[in-house]
PDB file of C-alpha atoms in Angstrom:
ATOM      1  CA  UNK C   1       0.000   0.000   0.000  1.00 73.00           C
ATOM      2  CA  UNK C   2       2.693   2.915   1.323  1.00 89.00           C
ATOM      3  CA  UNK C   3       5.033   1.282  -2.144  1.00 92.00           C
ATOM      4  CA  UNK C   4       1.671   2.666  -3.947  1.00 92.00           C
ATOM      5  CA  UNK C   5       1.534   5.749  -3.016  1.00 94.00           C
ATOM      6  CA  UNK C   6       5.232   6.286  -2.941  1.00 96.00           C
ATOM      7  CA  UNK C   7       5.120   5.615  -6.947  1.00 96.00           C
ATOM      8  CA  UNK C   8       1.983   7.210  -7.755  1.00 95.00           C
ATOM      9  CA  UNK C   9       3.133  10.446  -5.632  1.00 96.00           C
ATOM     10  CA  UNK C  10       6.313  10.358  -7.418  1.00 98.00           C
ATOM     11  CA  UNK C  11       5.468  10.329 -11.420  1.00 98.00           C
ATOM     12  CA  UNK C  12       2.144  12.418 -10.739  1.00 97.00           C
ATOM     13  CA  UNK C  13       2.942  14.887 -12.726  1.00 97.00           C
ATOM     14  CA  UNK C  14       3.488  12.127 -15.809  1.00 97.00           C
ATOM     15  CA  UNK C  15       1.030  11.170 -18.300  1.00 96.00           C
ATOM     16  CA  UNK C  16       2.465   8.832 -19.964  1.00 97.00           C
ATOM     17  CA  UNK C  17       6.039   6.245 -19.667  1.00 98.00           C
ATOM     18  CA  UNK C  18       7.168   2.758 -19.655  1.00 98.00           C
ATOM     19  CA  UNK C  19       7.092   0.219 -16.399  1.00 98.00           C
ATOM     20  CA  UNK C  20       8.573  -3.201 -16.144  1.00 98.00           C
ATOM     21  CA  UNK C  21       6.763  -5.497 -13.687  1.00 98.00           C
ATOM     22  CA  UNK C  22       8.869  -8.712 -12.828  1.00 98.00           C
ATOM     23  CA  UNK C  23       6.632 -10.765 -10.743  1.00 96.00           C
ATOM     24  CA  UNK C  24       3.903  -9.108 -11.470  1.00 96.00           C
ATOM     25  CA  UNK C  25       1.177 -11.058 -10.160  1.00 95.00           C
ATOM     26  CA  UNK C  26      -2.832  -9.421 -10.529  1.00 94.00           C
ATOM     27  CA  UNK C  27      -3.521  -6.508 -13.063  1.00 97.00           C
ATOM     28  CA  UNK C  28      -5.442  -4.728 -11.104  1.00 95.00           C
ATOM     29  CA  UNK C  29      -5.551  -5.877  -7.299  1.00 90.00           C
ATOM     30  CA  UNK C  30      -2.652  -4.675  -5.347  1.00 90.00           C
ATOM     31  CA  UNK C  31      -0.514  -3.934  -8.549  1.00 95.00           C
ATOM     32  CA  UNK C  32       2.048  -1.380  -8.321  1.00 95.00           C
ATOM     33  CA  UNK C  33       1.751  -0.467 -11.846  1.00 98.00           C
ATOM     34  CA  UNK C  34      -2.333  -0.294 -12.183  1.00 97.00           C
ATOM     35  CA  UNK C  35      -2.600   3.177 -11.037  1.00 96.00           C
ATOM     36  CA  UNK C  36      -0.179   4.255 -14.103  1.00 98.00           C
ATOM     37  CA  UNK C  37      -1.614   2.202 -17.105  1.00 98.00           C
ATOM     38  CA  UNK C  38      -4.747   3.804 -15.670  1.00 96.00           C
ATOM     39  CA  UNK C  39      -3.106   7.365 -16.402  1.00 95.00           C
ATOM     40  CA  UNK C  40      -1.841   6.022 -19.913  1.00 97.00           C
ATOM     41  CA  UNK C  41       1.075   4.840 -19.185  1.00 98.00           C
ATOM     42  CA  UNK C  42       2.052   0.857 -20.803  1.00 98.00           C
ATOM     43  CA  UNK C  43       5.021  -1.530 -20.148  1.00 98.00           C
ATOM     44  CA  UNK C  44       6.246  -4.930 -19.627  1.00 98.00           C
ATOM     45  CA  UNK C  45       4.857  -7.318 -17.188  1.00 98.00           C
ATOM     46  CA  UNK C  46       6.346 -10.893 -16.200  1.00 98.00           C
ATOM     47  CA  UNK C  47       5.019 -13.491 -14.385  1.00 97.00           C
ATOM     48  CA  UNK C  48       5.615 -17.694 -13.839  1.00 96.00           C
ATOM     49  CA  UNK C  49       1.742 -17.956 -13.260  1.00 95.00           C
ATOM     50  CA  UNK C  50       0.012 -18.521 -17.167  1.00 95.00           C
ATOM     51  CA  UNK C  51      -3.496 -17.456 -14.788  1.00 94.00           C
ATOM     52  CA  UNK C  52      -2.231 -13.986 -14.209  1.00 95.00           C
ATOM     53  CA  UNK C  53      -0.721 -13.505 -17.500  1.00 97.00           C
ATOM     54  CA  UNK C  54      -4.178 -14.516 -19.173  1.00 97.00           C
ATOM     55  CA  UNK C  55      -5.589 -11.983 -17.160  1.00 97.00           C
ATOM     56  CA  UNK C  56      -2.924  -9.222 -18.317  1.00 98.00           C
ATOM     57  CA  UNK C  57      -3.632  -9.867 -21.618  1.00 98.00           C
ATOM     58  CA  UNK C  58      -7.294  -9.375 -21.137  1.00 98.00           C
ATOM     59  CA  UNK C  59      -7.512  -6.068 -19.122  1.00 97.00           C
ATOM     60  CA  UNK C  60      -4.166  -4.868 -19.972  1.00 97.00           C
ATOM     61  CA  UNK C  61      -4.083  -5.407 -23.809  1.00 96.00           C
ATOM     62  CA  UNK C  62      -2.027  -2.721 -24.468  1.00 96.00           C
ATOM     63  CA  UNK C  63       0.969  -4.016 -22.426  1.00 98.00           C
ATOM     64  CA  UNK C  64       3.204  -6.517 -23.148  1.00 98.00           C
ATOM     65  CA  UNK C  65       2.805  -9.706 -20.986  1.00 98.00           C
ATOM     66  CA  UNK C  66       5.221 -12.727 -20.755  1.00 98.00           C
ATOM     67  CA  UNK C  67       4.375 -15.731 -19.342  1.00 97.00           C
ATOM     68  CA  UNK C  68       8.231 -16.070 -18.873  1.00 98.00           C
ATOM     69  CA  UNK C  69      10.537 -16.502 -15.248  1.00 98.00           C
ATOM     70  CA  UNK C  70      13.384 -13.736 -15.744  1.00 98.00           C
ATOM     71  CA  UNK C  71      17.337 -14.908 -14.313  1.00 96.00           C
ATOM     72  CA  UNK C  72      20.960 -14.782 -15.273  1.00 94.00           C
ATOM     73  CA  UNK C  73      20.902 -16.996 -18.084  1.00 94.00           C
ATOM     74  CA  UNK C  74      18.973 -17.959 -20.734  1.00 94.00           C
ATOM     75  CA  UNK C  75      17.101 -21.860 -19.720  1.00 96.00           C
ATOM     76  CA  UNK C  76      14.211 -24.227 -18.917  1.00 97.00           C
ATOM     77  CA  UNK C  77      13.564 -24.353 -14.629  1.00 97.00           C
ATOM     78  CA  UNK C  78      11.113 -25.432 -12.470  1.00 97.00           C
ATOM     79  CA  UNK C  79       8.473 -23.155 -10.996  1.00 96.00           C
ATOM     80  CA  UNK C  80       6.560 -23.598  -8.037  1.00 95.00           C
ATOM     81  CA  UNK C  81       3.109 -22.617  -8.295  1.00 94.00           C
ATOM     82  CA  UNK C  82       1.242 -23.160  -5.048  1.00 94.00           C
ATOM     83  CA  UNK C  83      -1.663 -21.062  -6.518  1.00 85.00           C
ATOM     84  CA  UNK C  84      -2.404 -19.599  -9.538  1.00 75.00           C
ATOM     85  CA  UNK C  85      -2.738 -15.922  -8.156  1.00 74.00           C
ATOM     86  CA  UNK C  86      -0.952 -16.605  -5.198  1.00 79.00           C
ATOM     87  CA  UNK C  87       2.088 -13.944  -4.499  1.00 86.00           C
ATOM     88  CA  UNK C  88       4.408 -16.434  -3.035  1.00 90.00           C
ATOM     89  CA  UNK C  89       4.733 -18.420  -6.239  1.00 93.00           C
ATOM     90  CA  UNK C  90       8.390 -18.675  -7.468  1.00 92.00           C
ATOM     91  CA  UNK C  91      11.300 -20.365  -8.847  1.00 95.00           C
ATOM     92  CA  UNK C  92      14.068 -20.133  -5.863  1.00 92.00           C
ATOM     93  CA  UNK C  93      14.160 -24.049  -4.542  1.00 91.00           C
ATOM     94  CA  UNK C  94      14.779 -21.948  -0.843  1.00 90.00           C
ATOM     95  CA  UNK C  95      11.605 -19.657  -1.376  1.00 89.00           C
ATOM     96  CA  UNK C  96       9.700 -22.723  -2.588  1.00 91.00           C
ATOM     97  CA  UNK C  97      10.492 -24.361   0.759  1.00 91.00           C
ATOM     98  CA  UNK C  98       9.365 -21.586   2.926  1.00 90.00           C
ATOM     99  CA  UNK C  99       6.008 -21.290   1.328  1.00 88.00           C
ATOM    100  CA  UNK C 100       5.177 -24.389   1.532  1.00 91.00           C
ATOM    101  CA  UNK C 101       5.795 -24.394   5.218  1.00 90.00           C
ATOM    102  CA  UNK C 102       3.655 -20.933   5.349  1.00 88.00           C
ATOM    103  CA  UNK C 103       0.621 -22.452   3.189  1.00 88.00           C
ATOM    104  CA  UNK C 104       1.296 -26.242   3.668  1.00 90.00           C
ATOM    105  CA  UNK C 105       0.515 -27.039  -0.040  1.00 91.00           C
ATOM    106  CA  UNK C 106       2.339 -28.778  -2.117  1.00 94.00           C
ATOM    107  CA  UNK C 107       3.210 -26.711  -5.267  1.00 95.00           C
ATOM    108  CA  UNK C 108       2.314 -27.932  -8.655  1.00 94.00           C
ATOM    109  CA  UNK C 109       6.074 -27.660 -10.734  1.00 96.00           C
ATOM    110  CA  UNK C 110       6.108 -26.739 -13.970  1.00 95.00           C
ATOM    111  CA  UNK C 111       8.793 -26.423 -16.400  1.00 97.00           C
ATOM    112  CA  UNK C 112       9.111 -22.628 -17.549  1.00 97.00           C
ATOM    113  CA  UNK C 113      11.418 -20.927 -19.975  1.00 98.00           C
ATOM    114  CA  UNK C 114      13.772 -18.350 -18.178  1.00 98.00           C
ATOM    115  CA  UNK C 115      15.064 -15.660 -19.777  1.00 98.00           C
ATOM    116  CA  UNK C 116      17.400 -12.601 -18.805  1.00 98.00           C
ATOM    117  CA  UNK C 117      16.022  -9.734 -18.203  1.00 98.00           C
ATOM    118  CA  UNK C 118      18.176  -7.780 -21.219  1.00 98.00           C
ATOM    119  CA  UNK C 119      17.153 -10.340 -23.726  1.00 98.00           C
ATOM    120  CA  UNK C 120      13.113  -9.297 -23.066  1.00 98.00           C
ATOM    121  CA  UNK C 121      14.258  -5.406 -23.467  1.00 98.00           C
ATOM    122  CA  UNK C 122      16.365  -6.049 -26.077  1.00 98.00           C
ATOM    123  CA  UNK C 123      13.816  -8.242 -28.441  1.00 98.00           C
ATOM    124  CA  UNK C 124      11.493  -5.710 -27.517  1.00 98.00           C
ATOM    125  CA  UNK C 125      13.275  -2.480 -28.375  1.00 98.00           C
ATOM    126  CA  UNK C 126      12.981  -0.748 -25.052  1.00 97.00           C
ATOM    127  CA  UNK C 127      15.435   2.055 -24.557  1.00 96.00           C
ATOM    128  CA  UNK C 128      14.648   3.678 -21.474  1.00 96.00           C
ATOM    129  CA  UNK C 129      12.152   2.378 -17.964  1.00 98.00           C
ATOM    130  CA  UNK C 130      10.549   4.632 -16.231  1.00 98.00           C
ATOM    131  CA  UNK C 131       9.673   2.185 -13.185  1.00 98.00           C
ATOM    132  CA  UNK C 132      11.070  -0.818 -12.555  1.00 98.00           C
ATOM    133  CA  UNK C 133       9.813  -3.133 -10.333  1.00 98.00           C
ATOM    134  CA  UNK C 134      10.879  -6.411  -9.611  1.00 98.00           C
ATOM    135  CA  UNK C 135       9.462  -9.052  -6.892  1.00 96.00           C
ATOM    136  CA  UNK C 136       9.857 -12.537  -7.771  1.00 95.00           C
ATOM    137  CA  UNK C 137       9.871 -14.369  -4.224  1.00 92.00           C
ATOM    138  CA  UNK C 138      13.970 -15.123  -3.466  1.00 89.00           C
ATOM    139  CA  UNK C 139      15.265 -14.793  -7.181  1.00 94.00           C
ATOM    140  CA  UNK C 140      15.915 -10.691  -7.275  1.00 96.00           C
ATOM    141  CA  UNK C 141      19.185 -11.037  -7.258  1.00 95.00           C
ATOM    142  CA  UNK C 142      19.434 -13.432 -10.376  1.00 95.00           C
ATOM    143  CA  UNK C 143      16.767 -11.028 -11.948  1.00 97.00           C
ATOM    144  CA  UNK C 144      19.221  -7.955 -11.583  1.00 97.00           C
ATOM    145  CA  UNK C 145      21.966 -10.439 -12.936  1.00 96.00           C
ATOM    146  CA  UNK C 146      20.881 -10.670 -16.388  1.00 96.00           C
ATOM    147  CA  UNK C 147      19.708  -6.776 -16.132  1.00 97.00           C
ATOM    148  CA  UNK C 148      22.206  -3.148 -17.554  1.00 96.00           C
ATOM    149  CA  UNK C 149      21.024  -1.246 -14.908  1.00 97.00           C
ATOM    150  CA  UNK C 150      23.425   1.371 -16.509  1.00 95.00           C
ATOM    151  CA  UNK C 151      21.952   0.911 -20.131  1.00 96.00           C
ATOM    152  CA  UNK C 152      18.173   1.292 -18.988  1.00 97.00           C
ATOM    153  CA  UNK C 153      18.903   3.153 -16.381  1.00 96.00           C
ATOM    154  CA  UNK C 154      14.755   3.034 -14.520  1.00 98.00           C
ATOM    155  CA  UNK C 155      13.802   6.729 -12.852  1.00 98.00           C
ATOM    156  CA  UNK C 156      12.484   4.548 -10.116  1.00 98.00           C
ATOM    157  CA  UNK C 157      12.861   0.705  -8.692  1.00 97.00           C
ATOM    158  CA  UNK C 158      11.047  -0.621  -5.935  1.00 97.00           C
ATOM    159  CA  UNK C 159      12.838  -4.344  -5.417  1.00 96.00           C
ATOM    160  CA  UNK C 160      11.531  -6.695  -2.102  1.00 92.00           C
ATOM    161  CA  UNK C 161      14.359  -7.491  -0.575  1.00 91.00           C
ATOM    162  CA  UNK C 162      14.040 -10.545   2.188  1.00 83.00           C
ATOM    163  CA  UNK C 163      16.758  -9.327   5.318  1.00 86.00           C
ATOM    164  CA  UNK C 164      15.878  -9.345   9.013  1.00 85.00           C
ATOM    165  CA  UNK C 165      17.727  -6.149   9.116  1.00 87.00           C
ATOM    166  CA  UNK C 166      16.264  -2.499   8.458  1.00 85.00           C
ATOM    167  CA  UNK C 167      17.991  -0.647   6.334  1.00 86.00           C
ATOM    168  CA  UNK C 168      19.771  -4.231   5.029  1.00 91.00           C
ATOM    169  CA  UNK C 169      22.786  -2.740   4.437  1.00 91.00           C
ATOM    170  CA  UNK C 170      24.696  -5.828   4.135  1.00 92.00           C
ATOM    171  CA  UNK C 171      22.070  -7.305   1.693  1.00 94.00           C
ATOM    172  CA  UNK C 172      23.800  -7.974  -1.776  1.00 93.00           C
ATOM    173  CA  UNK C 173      20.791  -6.401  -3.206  1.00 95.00           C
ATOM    174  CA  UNK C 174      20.871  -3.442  -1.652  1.00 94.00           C
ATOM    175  CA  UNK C 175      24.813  -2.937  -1.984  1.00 94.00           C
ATOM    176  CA  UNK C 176      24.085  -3.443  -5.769  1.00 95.00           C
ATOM    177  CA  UNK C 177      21.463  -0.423  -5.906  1.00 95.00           C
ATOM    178  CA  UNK C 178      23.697   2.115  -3.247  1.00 94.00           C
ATOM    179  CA  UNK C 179      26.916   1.242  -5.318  1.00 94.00           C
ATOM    180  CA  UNK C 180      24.914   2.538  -8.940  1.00 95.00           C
ATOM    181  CA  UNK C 181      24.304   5.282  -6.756  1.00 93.00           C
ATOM    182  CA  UNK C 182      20.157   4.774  -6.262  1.00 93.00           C
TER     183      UNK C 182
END
């Protein structure tokens, strides 16, 4: 909710730009990029659940949706869907096992392409991101592998980060971001 705000207070005054949602999850319902296609704004959104990228495609048609899990290198992997819409769904074999102890479900595994995260900007011509955000349940560091942060350089990125300690300034993730100097 407060991630919300943050991002629609900060590009209020823009009509129109480009997002990338890794981990994207619902189109509508607690999606950090809703507010801005609303305004006119279209982008990218990647998710391992087919579900939510069937519903992208049918309320956000202008977007580009990919049914896709985004890493350092270009293969087939396992994903662990526990439900379709559910926002613990992921890829990492370590965030897979502490879901399943949260929702004690077995996940259904499914065999996904991965791809990095330059290859879907690349094939799709995009210069420049606005917002970035990535959330992908354990894997954002492999995400921001396969990613130019230099080249695309976003305007904003909101990243979860999962670190017992507040600001995690240990956390490789967060190191990454401070050292590009965001």
């Amino acid at each position: 909710f407060f991630v919300n705000l943050f991002v629609n207070n900060y590009f209020r005054d823009n009509s129109s730009g480009l997002y990338v949602d890794i981990g994207c999850n619902q189109p509508k319902i607690n999606s950090l990029t809703f507010s801005l296609f609303d305004k006119g704004w279209s982008g990218i959104n990647i998710d391992i659940s087919s579900r939510c990228i069937k519903l992208y495609n049918f309320f956000r048609k202008k977007d580009l949706n990919f049914n896709i899990s985004i890493g350092a290198e270009d293969k087939l992997v396992n994903s662990y869907i526990f439900y379709e819409n559910c926002t613990m769904n992921t890829v990492d074999d370590n965030f897979k096992d502490f879901t399943f102890k949260s929702v004690k479900k077995k996940p259904e595994i499914h065999k996904i392409k991965k791809k990095t995260f330059n290859q879907i900007l690349e094939k799709n011509n995009i210069k420049k991101i606005d917002y970035l955000n990535i959330d992908v349940e354990g894997y954002e560091t492999k995400v921001i592998k396969g990613f130019d942060l230099k080249k695309y350089c976003p305007s904003l990125v909101s990243i979860e980060i999962h670190d017992k300690q507040c600001p995690p300034i240990n956390n490789e993730i967060y190191k990454y971001f401070i050292n590009n100097k965001y």
